[in-house]
Amino acid sequence: MVVKRRFSCVSNGFDFPYIPRAPRSSRRKVSSKRADDQIRAIDLLASLAGKLLEESESSSTSTHAFEGDNHDHLLGVIKQEQEDGYNKPCKSEFSDPGNPASKSTSEYTSVTCLQFSSLENDCILKQTQISDCKRACGLKPLVGCENKKRDCELLVESGDISEETGVVNAAAGFEQGEATRGLEDGGLIADTFNLQDPRQLHLQSPESVHLDDDVKLTPCNRVPRCSFEGYGNHSNLVCRDDDENCCKYDKCKSYRPPSRVGNRRVQNSVMTKYGRAASKLKSFEYPRTDGRLKTLYRKRKLCYGYNPWKPETVHRKRRLSDKGLAVNYDGGLSSESASNSSEKGESENGDFSAPIGLHSKDSRVKLSIKSFRIPELVVEVPETATVGLLKRTVNEAVTALLGGGIRIGVLVQGKKVRDDNNTLSQIGLSCRENLGNLGFTLDPVPETLPVSLCSENPVVSMPTDSKNLPERSEAYPALDSRIPFPLQDADHLIISGNSLENNHELVPYQSDITAEEQPSSDSRALVPVSALDSKAFAIVLVKDKSKRTELSQRRTRRPFSVTEVEALVHAVEKLGTGRWRDVKKRSFEDASHRTYVDLKDKWKTLVHTASISPQQRRGEPVPQELLDRVLAAHRYWLQHQMKQNGKHQLAAKMVVRSGWSM
DNA sequence: ATTAGGG
DNA sequence: CCCTAAT
């Protein structure tokens, strides 16, 4: 009779309890059947998409390529359309025909500004962005929503005029095929904005078209009819998963100046990049191994609540809840209105002027959204909390939604609270009163290195001073230094960021977003770029910064101390490798920052460290004695594992044999 | 959720 | 540390 027994490692003087464990060596890396199936499905979808595309291309006036498709699952997009457009791209079942403002002239601008409402009040999250920054900023999750049947997405659009049709297409960056495939794949929506008459565009302003009121959000469970018109369209994408979780990616703004230079090359490269991104995002069965995609993939995970196949939402949400925060999406993002902005503004300023006709092929369209609302962002802090704590708390919640790089400002009655040390009650807020006076601002974290933050998409850098211009222009012909750039003063930018730091009493918030239009003022969700001023520039940094923050989402490195190593070694000696959860429980229960994966990884590096010569080791030296134990334990458990494997194999053979004999 | 292993 | 696949 065989009895389980304890193995002991005499040579090392400690006991290794025997814990049976099935080998995992038989794991297969790939589930080829599933992959095959999905690839097949994707191919099917792609070909279907291709067909649809052909149709849409062949009839330029009837572009509802996807009309009639059942896209019940879809989410929200902002859309806009020309009221008088015969080339309506998206039928507007979601638009508001009754909206008087929707007849406007139609210049689009790109922007972002967030406004969210918290429990009792609306808070303005200010974050402006000018689309004219010539920078591709990458796929960025802007807002995700996870509520069933809810929606809420904001889009930042920019676009260009396609060569063939003169149609202005807002928004950015997917190759048609890819985007379409994504769409058909059930996860991506592309929304195209068209302007059929380029001449009109020119009359108004060569570059900045301002978007009036017809920005619409579609609810998650509905689908806009979208079309793709011609290659080179830039489209917005909404990704969603099958659980109606959704996430909007703010597509890159491949900012191009109103230059006559077509800059096709840059655009194409950007588009290609995002095209692949789109592909990756939804059809990740296609192996993509380049770094960019990997990064994008990572972003996908960062995107709140987004997961194409599985609801990751739950985990994310729980994580927030664990911290005492609850972020709810409720009721949908409202972009109730768009302001009218003076499209004249920019032309008068001359900032974006360019000779008419030169850029007819390639006009950037800038859409400026000053604010939008996140249905609800619930943050709880005690009355006795300081303003600083409130800011941090809000920041945490906002970061969860939008990524980092944002500085939270607190407004009381439209005035900025400068002293973080005040408690909420000190500034006149209590649980039940005056919360309506409370507002928030979102500002970019000042960037000390405003240039080249966007390493991933170094399409264009923002000018910081004139001497850098030539270089940029060289790299990106589109960035013609002759074009007056309205926001060249990086110093100003930094200063404006820093200026928010100073602690004083209540000072009027010097923004264009002032008290009267905060919270519930919906009338000016969209503002002309010209009004954005340097803050518009700042948003570029916000984007970059938040992008960088996303990239640096990796946890801060926390090297193991010798003490920790000792504990780890000891635990592994007892428990063996392969029981990291137990190791965690046993020895790192209180170290919340050490996951069992961390412990496993650390063990791996310890084994490696122990295997190499002391000269090759880096970091805080681990006592040789510990390393010896590491190696000993490692060897022991390795051997143990092999024994186990042998036993299993033997057992398997026996089973087989007995099976045959029966 | 855990574990294994590559990056 | 991160990411992914396989449990």
XYZ file of C-alpha atoms (C1' of nucleotides) in Angstrom:
676
model
C 0.000 0.000 0.000
C 1.279 3.332 -0.942
C 1.077 6.036 1.544
C 1.701 9.605 0.947
C 4.708 10.605 2.755
C 6.672 13.639 3.392
C 9.771 14.269 1.551
C 12.425 15.899 3.442
C 15.432 17.657 2.297
C 18.024 16.658 4.698
C 20.841 18.381 3.088
C 19.270 21.730 3.629
C 18.002 21.076 7.020
C 14.420 21.820 6.394
C 11.312 19.985 5.674
C 9.582 19.953 2.431
C 6.129 18.709 2.970
C 4.818 16.706 0.202
C 1.969 18.317 -1.511
C 0.673 16.516 -4.482
C 0.036 18.663 -7.390
C -0.942 17.811 -10.846
C 1.466 18.880 -13.471
C 0.485 21.616 -15.756
C 2.958 20.780 -18.355
C 0.327 19.505 -20.632
C -1.155 22.904 -21.043
C -1.429 24.006 -24.524
C -0.754 27.495 -25.426
C -3.218 27.819 -28.151
C -6.680 26.718 -28.583
C -6.437 26.299 -32.249
C -9.967 25.371 -32.855
C -11.332 28.474 -31.313
C -8.845 30.572 -33.102
C -9.656 29.011 -36.373
C -13.287 29.494 -35.882
C -12.895 33.061 -35.066
C -10.576 33.797 -37.847
C -13.002 32.223 -40.174
C -15.760 34.296 -38.768
C -13.724 37.401 -39.081
C -12.890 36.667 -42.621
C -16.503 36.241 -43.339
C -17.272 39.495 -41.743
C -14.523 41.186 -43.561
C -15.771 40.043 -46.874
C -19.226 41.101 -45.978
C -17.886 44.445 -45.025
C -16.138 44.654 -48.306
C -19.362 44.103 -50.101
C -21.056 46.722 -48.151
C -18.278 49.049 -48.920
C -18.601 48.495 -52.572
C -22.197 49.335 -52.366
C -21.600 52.439 -50.464
C -18.915 53.519 -52.803
C -20.946 52.943 -55.863
C -23.682 55.161 -54.693
C -22.305 58.269 -53.282
C -25.658 59.698 -52.551
C -26.941 56.741 -50.845
C -24.425 56.003 -48.302
C -26.312 54.152 -45.780
C -24.306 51.179 -46.254
C -25.244 49.719 -43.020
C -28.718 50.838 -42.878
C -30.952 48.086 -41.969
C -28.301 46.191 -40.272
C -29.182 45.117 -36.956
C -26.860 46.785 -34.618
C -28.935 46.762 -31.613
C -25.986 46.224 -29.515
C -24.299 49.382 -30.239
C -23.385 52.240 -28.183
C -23.236 55.827 -28.320
C -21.603 57.998 -30.736
C -21.692 61.588 -31.205
C -22.776 62.419 -34.543
C -23.398 65.384 -36.477
C -24.744 65.965 -39.815
C -25.515 68.499 -42.321
C -29.050 69.359 -42.276
C -29.160 70.213 -45.851
C -26.728 67.657 -46.847
C -27.639 65.464 -49.650
C -24.740 63.416 -48.751
C -25.857 62.616 -45.364
C -23.643 60.010 -44.040
C -25.559 58.839 -41.158
C -29.168 58.886 -41.034
C -30.166 60.570 -38.074
C -32.426 58.563 -36.156
C -30.619 59.878 -33.226
C -30.282 63.391 -34.209
C -32.629 66.015 -33.245
C -34.228 67.454 -36.261
C -36.115 69.833 -34.138
C -33.066 71.383 -32.895
C -32.807 74.759 -34.389
C -29.163 74.877 -33.947
C -28.559 71.965 -36.138
C -28.753 73.925 -39.257
C -25.654 75.669 -38.742
C -22.895 76.193 -40.940
C -21.021 73.330 -40.150
C -17.588 73.660 -39.434
C -16.235 71.076 -37.287
C -13.679 71.391 -34.768
C -12.175 69.056 -32.452
C -11.971 69.333 -28.829
C -12.763 67.845 -25.642
C -13.994 69.039 -22.537
C -15.658 67.129 -19.966
C -18.330 67.901 -17.703
C -19.586 65.509 -15.261
C -22.202 65.628 -12.742
C -21.655 64.293 -9.374
C -24.167 63.453 -6.812
C -25.767 66.705 -6.330
C -24.362 68.833 -8.918
C -22.747 69.050 -12.151
C -19.165 69.556 -12.218
C -17.349 70.965 -15.019
C -14.421 69.067 -15.948
C -12.604 71.320 -18.016
C -10.355 69.953 -20.467
C -9.981 71.537 -23.693
C -8.296 70.389 -26.640
C -7.611 71.922 -29.844
C -7.612 69.750 -32.762
C -5.146 71.721 -34.545
C -2.272 70.314 -32.803
C -0.505 68.365 -35.361
C -0.093 65.299 -33.475
C -1.421 61.926 -33.683
C -2.349 61.045 -30.301
C -3.369 57.575 -30.553
C -6.203 55.529 -29.572
C -7.319 56.727 -26.329
C -10.112 55.526 -24.315
C -12.106 58.496 -23.531
C -15.102 57.424 -21.747
C -16.417 54.052 -21.187
C -19.743 53.092 -20.040
C -20.893 49.920 -18.687
C -24.419 50.363 -17.926
C -26.740 48.344 -19.902
C -28.732 50.321 -22.274
C -26.757 53.246 -21.377
C -24.446 55.060 -23.388
C -22.230 57.837 -22.906
C -19.453 58.544 -25.009
C -17.829 61.519 -26.145
C -16.059 61.824 -29.273
C -13.559 64.120 -30.464
C -13.663 64.615 -34.034
C -11.548 65.937 -36.649
C -11.595 65.254 -40.208
C -10.555 66.094 -43.596
C -11.833 66.477 -47.015
C -11.377 63.559 -49.153
C -9.764 64.111 -52.396
C -12.308 62.412 -54.476
C -15.442 63.858 -53.231
C -14.577 66.897 -51.368
C -16.487 65.468 -48.576
C -15.417 66.441 -45.210
C -15.112 63.570 -42.983
C -14.750 64.169 -39.425
C -12.909 62.051 -37.083
C -9.948 60.068 -37.259
C -8.069 57.288 -38.390
C -9.134 53.909 -39.360
C -8.607 52.450 -42.639
C -11.804 51.788 -44.169
C -11.526 48.156 -44.471
C -10.349 47.745 -41.018
C -12.919 49.929 -39.554
C -15.565 48.237 -41.454
C -14.390 44.945 -40.445
C -14.440 46.123 -36.928
C -17.916 47.285 -37.353
C -19.040 44.113 -38.810
C -17.254 42.323 -36.215
C -19.738 43.736 -33.922
C -17.556 45.892 -31.929
C -16.768 48.985 -33.725
C -18.781 51.755 -34.990
C -17.449 54.153 -37.357
C -19.081 57.385 -37.795
C -18.427 59.591 -40.627
C -19.305 63.143 -40.956
C -19.650 64.687 -44.234
C -19.770 68.070 -45.557
C -20.691 68.012 -49.074
C -19.687 71.342 -50.203
C -16.121 72.189 -49.729
C -16.658 75.579 -51.133
C -18.902 76.379 -48.356
C -16.213 75.381 -46.078
C -13.881 77.754 -47.619
C -16.223 80.575 -47.455
C -16.530 80.204 -43.830
C -13.178 79.374 -42.725
C -10.703 77.304 -44.400
C -9.934 75.245 -41.498
C -12.161 75.519 -38.673
C -15.568 74.400 -39.103
C -17.521 74.718 -36.088
C -19.945 72.271 -35.031
C -23.214 73.460 -33.942
C -25.814 71.706 -32.154
C -26.150 68.617 -34.035
C -23.947 66.524 -32.056
C -25.796 63.574 -30.976
C -25.223 60.762 -28.767
C -26.733 57.554 -29.573
C -27.627 55.209 -26.894
C -25.752 52.082 -26.400
C -28.356 49.860 -27.639
C -28.917 51.585 -30.828
C -27.016 51.948 -33.881
C -26.302 54.765 -36.087
C -26.305 54.188 -39.702
C -22.977 54.914 -40.835
C -21.155 54.928 -43.957
C -17.693 55.048 -45.082
C -17.026 57.135 -47.971
C -13.971 56.618 -49.857
C -10.644 55.696 -48.671
C -8.994 58.011 -46.412
C -11.954 58.628 -44.327
C -11.340 59.025 -40.782
C -13.825 57.548 -38.623
C -14.706 57.398 -35.087
C -14.897 54.179 -33.447
C -16.785 52.872 -30.644
C -15.837 49.618 -29.292
C -18.141 47.621 -27.337
C -18.309 44.213 -26.092
C -21.019 41.770 -26.135
C -22.225 42.707 -22.799
C -23.036 46.114 -23.900
C -20.121 47.469 -22.191
C -18.629 49.978 -24.289
C -15.798 52.198 -24.610
C -15.076 54.952 -26.891
C -11.747 55.445 -28.223
C -10.861 58.871 -29.038
C -9.146 58.415 -32.207
C -6.086 60.097 -32.985
C -6.082 63.456 -34.326
C -3.601 63.471 -36.944
C -3.450 67.108 -36.815
C -2.782 68.729 -39.982
C -2.528 72.328 -40.583
C -4.499 74.091 -43.151
C -1.573 73.702 -45.251
C -1.688 73.164 -48.890
C 0.491 70.225 -48.431
C -1.544 67.187 -48.614
C 0.424 65.364 -46.063
C -1.026 62.245 -47.242
C 1.871 60.296 -46.157
C 1.568 61.148 -42.591
C -2.070 60.629 -42.628
C -1.783 57.313 -44.199
C 0.697 56.109 -41.775
C -1.475 57.130 -38.973
C -4.417 55.540 -40.471
C -2.638 52.410 -41.064
C -1.601 52.311 -37.564
C -5.050 52.692 -36.293
C -6.397 50.432 -38.831
C -4.307 47.785 -37.408
C -5.268 48.862 -34.029
C -8.840 48.381 -34.909
C -8.097 45.042 -36.189
C -6.300 44.138 -33.113
C -8.909 45.473 -30.893
C -11.557 43.268 -32.091
C -9.917 40.596 -33.982
C -7.170 39.800 -31.721
C -6.971 36.361 -32.958
C -4.787 37.797 -35.580
C -1.376 37.720 -34.220
C -0.005 41.162 -34.012
C 3.190 41.496 -32.333
C 4.469 44.902 -32.925
C 4.876 47.078 -29.989
C 2.351 49.625 -30.910
C -0.386 47.226 -31.064
C 0.636 45.792 -27.906
C 0.389 49.114 -26.347
C -2.954 49.669 -27.812
C -4.048 46.422 -26.537
C -2.971 47.416 -23.189
C -4.968 50.507 -23.472
C -7.916 48.519 -24.279
C -7.666 46.944 -20.973
C -7.329 50.249 -19.365
C -10.403 51.384 -20.951
C -12.983 51.270 -18.353
C -15.211 48.385 -18.702
C -14.134 47.352 -22.046
C -13.523 43.849 -22.901
C -14.514 42.377 -26.115
C -15.242 38.972 -24.897
C -15.598 39.059 -21.252
C -16.965 41.622 -18.941
C -13.963 42.958 -17.294
C -16.149 45.676 -16.087
C -16.951 43.861 -12.989
C -13.435 43.744 -11.843
C -12.740 47.281 -12.625
C -15.741 48.419 -10.866
C -15.039 46.378 -7.903
C -11.639 47.777 -7.701
C -13.052 51.179 -7.476
C -15.533 50.123 -4.941
C -12.833 48.674 -2.868
C -11.453 52.060 -2.565
C -14.672 53.433 -1.440
C -15.535 54.962 -4.695
C -18.457 54.241 -6.774
C -18.566 55.296 -10.290
C -21.873 54.952 -11.860
C -22.904 55.609 -15.294
C -26.394 56.449 -15.343
C -28.587 58.006 -17.842
C -26.224 58.491 -20.590
C -23.898 61.122 -21.543
C -25.575 64.191 -22.524
C -24.184 66.491 -24.925
C -27.281 68.379 -24.853
C -26.193 71.155 -26.820
C -23.513 72.612 -28.674
C -22.718 76.094 -28.605
C -22.346 78.036 -31.578
C -19.235 79.326 -31.963
C -18.223 81.900 -34.212
C -16.747 80.290 -37.063
C -15.503 83.645 -37.922
C -13.356 83.694 -34.968
C -10.476 81.964 -36.366
C -10.485 83.454 -39.704
C -10.566 86.801 -38.156
C -7.683 85.926 -36.065
C -6.042 84.575 -39.032
C -4.732 81.778 -37.047
C -5.779 79.107 -39.337
C -5.960 80.945 -42.502
C -4.591 79.463 -45.559
C -5.097 80.231 -49.155
C -8.377 79.000 -50.329
C -8.064 76.159 -52.628
C -4.767 74.966 -51.530
C -6.048 72.713 -48.954
C -9.225 71.696 -50.491
C -7.987 68.240 -50.550
C -6.917 68.165 -47.097
C -8.696 70.364 -44.750
C -8.623 69.590 -41.188
C -11.773 70.053 -39.463
C -11.723 71.038 -35.959
C -14.428 70.300 -33.599
C -14.433 71.826 -30.262
C -16.435 70.304 -27.544
C -16.181 72.317 -24.518
C -17.782 70.009 -22.151
C -19.823 66.992 -21.900
C -21.397 65.252 -19.094
C -20.683 62.033 -17.541
C -23.971 60.998 -16.196
C -22.878 60.400 -12.745
C -19.668 60.168 -10.971
C -20.255 59.534 -7.378
C -17.592 60.413 -4.991
C -17.938 60.369 -1.321
C -15.816 62.199 1.112
C -16.547 63.221 4.620
C -17.444 66.735 5.372
C -14.299 67.037 7.320
C -12.208 66.053 4.417
C -9.909 68.614 3.039
C -10.175 70.080 -0.351
C -7.020 68.282 -1.161
C -8.554 64.985 -0.324
C -11.565 65.799 -2.356
C -9.373 66.577 -5.267
C -7.508 63.379 -4.926
C -10.658 61.410 -4.628
C -12.196 62.972 -7.646
C -8.984 62.598 -9.466
C -8.939 58.959 -8.749
C -12.385 58.501 -10.087
C -11.728 60.620 -13.073
C -8.519 58.859 -13.748
C -10.350 55.628 -13.761
C -12.451 56.988 -16.511
C -10.194 59.119 -18.499
C -6.736 58.215 -17.603
C -4.350 60.323 -15.717
C -2.687 63.556 -16.364
C -5.514 65.537 -15.012
C -5.477 67.975 -12.234
C -8.657 68.443 -10.380
C -9.647 71.855 -9.332
C -12.416 72.630 -6.946
C -14.738 75.482 -7.526
C -17.079 76.920 -5.039
C -19.511 79.283 -6.510
C -17.405 79.463 -9.519
C -14.308 80.390 -7.683
C -11.380 78.246 -7.430
C -10.448 77.009 -4.054
C -6.781 77.363 -3.787
C -6.117 76.089 -0.385
C -6.149 72.368 -0.321
C -5.963 72.336 3.386
C -9.393 73.703 3.946
C -11.968 71.224 4.869
C -15.105 71.013 2.924
C -17.114 72.479 5.687
C -14.689 75.307 5.889
C -15.332 76.221 2.362
C -18.990 76.078 2.971
C -19.936 72.627 1.918
C -21.786 70.227 4.009
C -23.463 66.985 3.328
C -26.720 68.460 2.488
C -26.132 71.986 1.678
C -24.465 73.998 -0.901
C -23.343 71.165 -2.958
C -24.812 72.967 -5.853
C -22.111 75.488 -5.390
C -19.502 72.935 -5.898
C -17.814 72.509 -9.152
C -14.755 70.884 -10.486
C -12.323 71.675 -13.139
C -10.043 69.468 -15.024
C -6.776 70.819 -16.039
C -3.815 69.228 -17.562
C -1.018 68.420 -15.323
C 1.678 70.802 -16.369
C 4.138 69.191 -18.529
C 7.722 70.024 -18.199
C 8.602 68.450 -21.447
C 5.833 69.411 -23.709
C 7.486 68.066 -26.753
C 7.558 64.548 -27.899
C 5.430 63.157 -25.231
C 3.734 61.124 -27.752
C 6.552 58.836 -28.438
C 4.290 56.291 -29.822
C 2.909 58.519 -32.448
C 5.542 61.058 -32.923
C 3.805 62.438 -35.857
C 4.186 65.981 -34.893
C 5.393 67.772 -31.918
C 3.946 70.869 -30.636
C 6.007 73.894 -31.107
C 7.545 75.197 -28.031
C 9.604 77.834 -29.518
C 10.309 79.068 -32.906
C 13.640 77.460 -33.267
C 12.106 74.080 -33.088
C 9.819 74.763 -35.887
C 12.102 74.065 -38.763
C 12.907 70.691 -37.504
C 9.352 69.805 -37.129
C 8.482 71.155 -40.445
C 11.082 69.039 -41.919
C 9.863 65.945 -40.337
C 6.324 66.731 -41.069
C 5.842 68.835 -44.056
C 2.347 69.444 -42.972
C 3.585 71.544 -40.220
C 4.525 74.483 -42.160
C 6.146 76.979 -39.960
C 4.652 79.724 -41.922
C 1.361 78.844 -40.579
C 0.727 80.921 -37.600
C 0.191 78.691 -34.733
C -1.983 80.205 -32.198
C -0.553 78.467 -29.257
C 3.073 78.599 -29.457
C 3.822 79.714 -26.041
C 4.670 76.661 -24.132
C 5.904 78.699 -21.285
C 2.577 80.132 -20.911
C 1.205 76.747 -20.808
C 3.389 75.598 -18.077
C 2.847 78.687 -16.147
C -0.817 78.456 -16.468
C -0.599 75.001 -15.145
C 1.554 75.936 -12.283
C -0.392 78.961 -11.476
C -3.123 76.775 -10.306
C -0.891 75.503 -7.668
C -0.640 78.543 -5.603
C -2.698 78.546 -2.586
C -4.782 81.490 -1.920
C -8.255 82.188 -1.061
C -11.018 81.905 -3.455
C -10.001 83.414 -6.647
C -12.041 83.642 -9.722
C -11.341 80.836 -11.954
C -9.713 82.397 -14.872
C -11.076 80.127 -17.391
C -13.444 80.523 -20.148
C -15.498 78.155 -18.227
C -16.865 80.251 -15.552
C -19.400 79.852 -12.919
C -22.339 80.826 -14.949
C -21.836 78.137 -17.434
C -20.765 75.417 -15.236
C -22.868 72.642 -14.082
C -26.113 72.655 -15.700
C -25.393 75.060 -18.374
C -25.656 73.009 -21.391
C -25.896 75.704 -23.851
C -22.284 75.873 -24.659
C -21.020 72.458 -24.836
C -19.238 73.313 -27.962
C -17.176 76.330 -28.373
C -15.073 77.593 -31.133
C -11.528 76.735 -31.045
C -10.668 80.331 -31.051
C -12.118 80.667 -27.640
C -9.964 77.981 -26.309
C -6.921 80.007 -26.280
C -3.898 78.546 -24.749
C -5.951 76.138 -22.858
C -6.701 74.532 -26.069
C -3.083 73.941 -26.375
C -3.013 72.626 -22.931
C -5.412 69.961 -23.829
C -2.962 68.610 -26.225
C -0.699 68.055 -23.371
C -3.483 66.575 -21.457
C -3.974 64.099 -24.121
C -0.372 63.363 -24.357
C 0.053 63.292 -20.735
C -2.822 61.057 -20.123
C -1.593 58.925 -22.881
C 1.723 58.723 -21.276
C 0.083 58.007 -18.036
C -1.708 55.202 -19.626
C 1.484 53.864 -20.885
C 3.050 54.172 -17.529
C 0.180 52.461 -15.940
C 2.504 49.770 -14.947
C 2.856 49.686 -11.278
C 5.686 51.448 -9.740
C 8.522 49.153 -9.160
C 8.914 48.083 -5.624
C 12.019 46.048 -5.168
C 11.863 43.269 -2.710
C 13.700 43.886 0.464
C 15.967 41.277 1.904
C 13.370 40.663 4.532
C 10.784 39.994 1.927
C 13.116 37.743 0.059
C 13.739 35.844 3.203
C 10.071 35.426 3.800
C 9.573 34.325 0.259
C 12.350 31.824 0.356
C 11.089 30.440 3.544
C 7.602 30.086 2.254
C 8.739 28.417 -0.904
C 10.867 26.044 1.029
C 7.776 25.005 2.847
C 5.225 25.137 0.141
C 7.148 24.665 -2.979
C 6.984 26.489 -6.206
C 3.682 26.544 -7.853
C 1.652 27.440 -4.874
C 1.988 31.125 -5.048
C -1.367 31.845 -3.712
C -0.502 29.920 -0.607
C 2.822 31.624 -0.408
C 1.068 34.896 -0.575
C -1.332 33.930 2.114
C 1.290 32.545 4.270
C 3.914 35.171 4.147
C 2.626 38.193 2.338
C -0.864 38.465 3.545
C -0.310 41.952 4.740
C 1.647 43.114 1.795
C -1.196 44.150 -0.363
C 1.125 45.347 -3.055
C 2.576 41.912 -3.511
C 0.426 39.704 -5.566
C 1.043 36.063 -5.915
C 2.167 36.783 -9.402
C 4.704 39.150 -7.969
C 5.923 36.468 -5.676
C 6.171 34.019 -8.461
C 8.064 36.519 -10.547
C 10.336 37.337 -7.712
C 11.108 33.733 -7.212
C 11.902 33.443 -10.836
C 14.336 36.294 -10.658
C 15.771 34.957 -7.457
C 16.514 31.689 -9.092
C 18.089 33.514 -11.932
C 20.052 35.746 -9.650
C 21.285 32.815 -7.717
C 22.379 31.184 -10.900
C 24.537 33.967 -12.121
C 27.787 35.225 -10.839
C 27.714 37.827 -8.124
C 29.290 40.304 -10.483
C 26.383 40.127 -12.761
C 23.856 40.819 -10.118
C 22.292 44.163 -9.765
C 20.183 45.924 -7.289
C 20.206 45.448 -3.629
C 22.398 42.472 -2.972
C 20.692 39.445 -1.634
C 22.706 37.580 0.920
C 24.401 34.618 -0.595
C 22.953 32.455 2.078
C 19.500 33.268 0.867
C 20.454 32.677 -2.695
C 21.819 29.325 -1.758
C 18.560 28.453 -0.179
C 16.806 29.610 -3.261
C 18.811 27.316 -5.430
C 18.446 24.440 -3.074
C 14.728 24.835 -2.809
C 14.460 25.366 -6.495
C 16.304 22.187 -7.229
C 14.421 20.278 -4.693
C 11.039 21.281 -5.945
C 12.059 20.805 -9.489
C 13.032 17.297 -8.739
C 9.919 16.834 -6.785
C 7.887 18.029 -9.664
C 9.582 15.641 -11.999
C 8.892 12.820 -9.682
C 5.299 13.803 -9.633
C 5.213 13.936 -13.348
C 6.685 10.534 -13.533
C 4.101 9.225 -11.201
C 1.329 10.736 -13.170
C 2.627 9.333 -16.350
C 3.013 5.991 -14.804
C -0.467 6.157 -13.458
C -1.758 7.158 -16.815
C -0.073 4.250 -18.436
C -1.483 1.960 -15.907
C -4.925 3.279 -16.553
C -4.498 2.842 -20.222
C -3.261 -0.619 -19.824
C -5.955 -1.662 -17.512
C -8.416 -0.096 -19.879
C -7.096 -2.173 -22.679
C -7.076 -5.268 -20.733
C -10.689 -4.889 -19.884
C -9.090 33.315 -9.765
C -4.436 30.755 -10.227
C -0.509 29.136 -12.357
C 3.141 28.882 -15.857
C 5.947 30.981 -18.849
C 7.445 34.452 -22.249
C 8.591 39.349 -22.778
C 6.300 44.032 -13.957
C 3.263 42.923 -17.780
C 0.714 39.856 -20.740
C -1.364 35.644 -22.161
C -2.758 31.017 -22.194
C -4.431 27.342 -19.811
C -6.572 25.695 -15.879
